[in-house]
Amino acid sequence: MLVAEDSIHVRMLLKSILESAGYKVTTAVDGMEAFTLCGRKHFDLGVSDVEMPRLNGFDLIRENPRRQEAGRAAVCW
């Protein structure tokens, strides 16, 4: 699972909660880092903040290099 969140506190809280639920979590500090990680590795699930520097959450979904493989994206805010 990939978690993209620019707030360190929220990012670490999400990581801790998700790992305690049994998920393997990779984190990204902003949308651009998440975009780069998506190009290098397959993630079964992504959780992203909407407002982030360099690349926001909506553009991350739209520009994701693996978007065709993923099919649909659920967006909740």
mmCIF file with all atom_site columns, C-alpha atoms in Angstrom:
data_model
loop_
_atom_site.group_PDB
_atom_site.id
_atom_site.type_symbol
_atom_site.label_atom_id
_atom_site.label_alt_id
_atom_site.label_comp_id
_atom_site.label_asym_id
_atom_site.label_entity_id
_atom_site.label_seq_id
_atom_site.pdbx_PDB_ins_code
_atom_site.Cartn_x
_atom_site.Cartn_y
_atom_site.Cartn_z
_atom_site.occupancy
_atom_site.B_iso_or_equiv
_atom_site.pdbx_formal_charge
_atom_site.auth_seq_id
_atom_site.auth_comp_id
_atom_site.auth_asym_id
_atom_site.auth_atom_id
_atom_site.pdbx_PDB_model_num
ATOM 1  C CA . MET A 1 1  ? 0.000   0.000  0.000   1.00 0.00 ? 1  MET A CA 1
ATOM 2  C CA . LEU A 1 2  ? 1.210   3.496  -0.801  1.00 0.00 ? 2  LEU A CA 1
ATOM 3  C CA . VAL A 1 3  ? 0.371   6.427  1.480   1.00 0.00 ? 3  VAL A CA 1
ATOM 4  C CA . ALA A 1 4  ? 1.029   9.901  0.038   1.00 0.00 ? 4  ALA A CA 1
ATOM 5  C CA . GLU A 1 5  ? 0.691   12.662 2.625   1.00 0.00 ? 5  GLU A CA 1
ATOM 6  C CA . ASP A 1 6  ? 2.732   15.837 3.119   1.00 0.00 ? 6  ASP A CA 1
ATOM 7  C CA . SER A 1 7  ? 2.002   16.182 6.855   1.00 0.00 ? 7  SER A CA 1
ATOM 8  C CA . ILE A 1 8  ? 4.523   14.039 8.721   1.00 0.00 ? 8  ILE A CA 1
ATOM 9  C CA . HIS A 1 9  ? 2.149   13.591 11.655  1.00 0.00 ? 9  HIS A CA 1
ATOM 10 C CA . VAL A 1 10 ? -0.742  12.345 9.527   1.00 0.00 ? 10 VAL A CA 1
ATOM 11 C CA . ARG A 1 11 ? 1.598   10.237 7.359   1.00 0.00 ? 11 ARG A CA 1
ATOM 12 C CA . MET A 1 12 ? 3.128   8.459  10.353  1.00 0.00 ? 12 MET A CA 1
ATOM 13 C CA . LEU A 1 13 ? -0.270  8.011  12.030  1.00 0.00 ? 13 LEU A CA 1
ATOM 14 C CA . LEU A 1 14 ? -1.742  6.419  8.885   1.00 0.00 ? 14 LEU A CA 1
ATOM 15 C CA . LYS A 1 15 ? 1.326   4.217  8.500   1.00 0.00 ? 15 LYS A CA 1
ATOM 16 C CA . SER A 1 16 ? 1.109   3.045  12.102  1.00 0.00 ? 16 SER A CA 1
ATOM 17 C CA . ILE A 1 17 ? -2.627  2.294  11.930  1.00 0.00 ? 17 ILE A CA 1
ATOM 18 C CA . LEU A 1 18 ? -2.349  0.463  8.616   1.00 0.00 ? 18 LEU A CA 1
ATOM 19 C CA . GLU A 1 19 ? 0.701   -1.566 9.630   1.00 0.00 ? 19 GLU A CA 1
ATOM 20 C CA . SER A 1 20 ? -0.982  -2.599 12.883  1.00 0.00 ? 20 SER A CA 1
ATOM 21 C CA . ALA A 1 21 ? -3.853  -3.871 10.704  1.00 0.00 ? 21 ALA A CA 1
ATOM 22 C CA . GLY A 1 22 ? -1.364  -6.045 8.803   1.00 0.00 ? 22 GLY A CA 1
ATOM 23 C CA . TYR A 1 23 ? -0.658  -3.932 5.715   1.00 0.00 ? 23 TYR A CA 1
ATOM 24 C CA . LYS A 1 24 ? 2.823   -3.393 4.297   1.00 0.00 ? 24 LYS A CA 1
ATOM 25 C CA . VAL A 1 25 ? 3.044   0.388  3.873   1.00 0.00 ? 25 VAL A CA 1
ATOM 26 C CA . THR A 1 26 ? 5.330   2.575  1.775   1.00 0.00 ? 26 THR A CA 1
ATOM 27 C CA . THR A 1 27 ? 5.087   6.329  2.342   1.00 0.00 ? 27 THR A CA 1
ATOM 28 C CA . ALA A 1 28 ? 5.643   9.343  0.120   1.00 0.00 ? 28 ALA A CA 1
ATOM 29 C CA . VAL A 1 29 ? 6.092   12.921 1.347   1.00 0.00 ? 29 VAL A CA 1
ATOM 30 C CA . ASP A 1 30 ? 4.222   14.453 -1.596  1.00 0.00 ? 30 ASP A CA 1
ATOM 31 C CA . GLY A 1 31 ? 2.521   13.656 -4.875  1.00 0.00 ? 31 GLY A CA 1
ATOM 32 C CA . MET A 1 32 ? 5.690   13.778 -6.944  1.00 0.00 ? 32 MET A CA 1
ATOM 33 C CA . GLU A 1 33 ? 7.444   11.214 -4.745  1.00 0.00 ? 33 GLU A CA 1
ATOM 34 C CA . ALA A 1 34 ? 4.326   9.012  -4.905  1.00 0.00 ? 34 ALA A CA 1
ATOM 35 C CA . PHE A 1 35 ? 4.292   9.383  -8.705  1.00 0.00 ? 35 PHE A CA 1
ATOM 36 C CA . THR A 1 36 ? 7.934   8.285  -8.875  1.00 0.00 ? 36 THR A CA 1
ATOM 37 C CA . LEU A 1 37 ? 7.302   5.299  -6.595  1.00 0.00 ? 37 LEU A CA 1
ATOM 38 C CA . CYS A 1 38 ? 4.289   4.236  -8.693  1.00 0.00 ? 38 CYS A CA 1
ATOM 39 C CA . GLY A 1 39 ? 6.532   4.139  -11.751 1.00 0.00 ? 39 GLY A CA 1
ATOM 40 C CA . ARG A 1 40 ? 8.967   1.799  -10.007 1.00 0.00 ? 40 ARG A CA 1
ATOM 41 C CA . LYS A 1 41 ? 6.707   -0.539 -8.070  1.00 0.00 ? 41 LYS A CA 1
ATOM 42 C CA . HIS A 1 42 ? 3.189   -1.959 -8.168  1.00 0.00 ? 42 HIS A CA 1
ATOM 43 C CA . PHE A 1 43 ? 0.929   -1.054 -5.250  1.00 0.00 ? 43 PHE A CA 1
ATOM 44 C CA . ASP A 1 44 ? -2.363  -2.826 -4.632  1.00 0.00 ? 44 ASP A CA 1
ATOM 45 C CA . LEU A 1 45 ? -3.818  0.247  -2.955  1.00 0.00 ? 45 LEU A CA 1
ATOM 46 C CA . GLY A 1 46 ? -2.995  3.924  -2.639  1.00 0.00 ? 46 GLY A CA 1
ATOM 47 C CA . VAL A 1 47 ? -4.151  6.455  -0.051  1.00 0.00 ? 47 VAL A CA 1
ATOM 48 C CA . SER A 1 48 ? -3.444  10.054 -0.949  1.00 0.00 ? 48 SER A CA 1
ATOM 49 C CA . ASP A 1 49 ? -3.960  13.497 0.469   1.00 0.00 ? 49 ASP A CA 1
ATOM 50 C CA . VAL A 1 50 ? -5.595  15.881 -1.993  1.00 0.00 ? 50 VAL A CA 1
ATOM 51 C CA . GLU A 1 51 ? -3.628  19.069 -1.294  1.00 0.00 ? 51 GLU A CA 1
ATOM 52 C CA . MET A 1 52 ? 0.106   18.393 -1.514  1.00 0.00 ? 52 MET A CA 1
ATOM 53 C CA . PRO A 1 53 ? 3.080   20.294 -2.902  1.00 0.00 ? 53 PRO A CA 1
ATOM 54 C CA . ARG A 1 54 ? 4.542   19.559 -6.345  1.00 0.00 ? 54 ARG A CA 1
ATOM 55 C CA . LEU A 1 55 ? 1.688   17.233 -7.417  1.00 0.00 ? 55 LEU A CA 1
ATOM 56 C CA . ASN A 1 56 ? -1.760  17.143 -5.804  1.00 0.00 ? 56 ASN A CA 1
ATOM 57 C CA . GLY A 1 57 ? -3.746  13.973 -5.158  1.00 0.00 ? 57 GLY A CA 1
ATOM 58 C CA . PHE A 1 58 ? -6.080  14.390 -8.147  1.00 0.00 ? 58 PHE A CA 1
ATOM 59 C CA . ASP A 1 59 ? -3.187  14.895 -10.561 1.00 0.00 ? 59 ASP A CA 1
ATOM 60 C CA . LEU A 1 60 ? -1.385  11.936 -8.991  1.00 0.00 ? 60 LEU A CA 1
ATOM 61 C CA . ILE A 1 61 ? -4.329  9.710  -9.897  1.00 0.00 ? 61 ILE A CA 1
ATOM 62 C CA . ARG A 1 62 ? -4.683  11.247 -13.358 1.00 0.00 ? 62 ARG A CA 1
ATOM 63 C CA . GLU A 1 63 ? -0.962  11.042 -14.194 1.00 0.00 ? 63 GLU A CA 1
ATOM 64 C CA . ASN A 1 64 ? -0.188  7.712  -12.485 1.00 0.00 ? 64 ASN A CA 1
ATOM 65 C CA . PRO A 1 65 ? 2.077   5.715  -14.826 1.00 0.00 ? 65 PRO A CA 1
ATOM 66 C CA . ARG A 1 66 ? 0.232   2.498  -13.897 1.00 0.00 ? 66 ARG A CA 1
ATOM 67 C CA . ARG A 1 67 ? -3.271  3.921  -14.212 1.00 0.00 ? 67 ARG A CA 1
ATOM 68 C CA . GLN A 1 68 ? -4.177  1.695  -17.159 1.00 0.00 ? 68 GLN A CA 1
ATOM 69 C CA . GLU A 1 69 ? -3.277  -1.391 -15.118 1.00 0.00 ? 69 GLU A CA 1
ATOM 70 C CA . ALA A 1 70 ? -5.289  -0.212 -12.138 1.00 0.00 ? 70 ALA A CA 1
ATOM 71 C CA . GLY A 1 71 ? -8.536  0.414  -13.940 1.00 0.00 ? 71 GLY A CA 1
ATOM 72 C CA . ARG A 1 72 ? -10.806 2.526  -11.769 1.00 0.00 ? 72 ARG A CA 1
ATOM 73 C CA . ALA A 1 73 ? -9.852  4.764  -8.889  1.00 0.00 ? 73 ALA A CA 1
ATOM 74 C CA . ALA A 1 74 ? -12.088 5.479  -5.935  1.00 0.00 ? 74 ALA A CA 1
ATOM 75 C CA . VAL A 1 75 ? -11.741 9.041  -4.698  1.00 0.00 ? 75 VAL A CA 1
ATOM 76 C CA . CYS A 1 76 ? -13.100 9.984  -1.277  1.00 0.00 ? 76 CYS A CA 1
ATOM 77 C CA . TRP A 1 77 ? -12.525 13.164 0.703   1.00 0.00 ? 77 TRP A CA 1
#
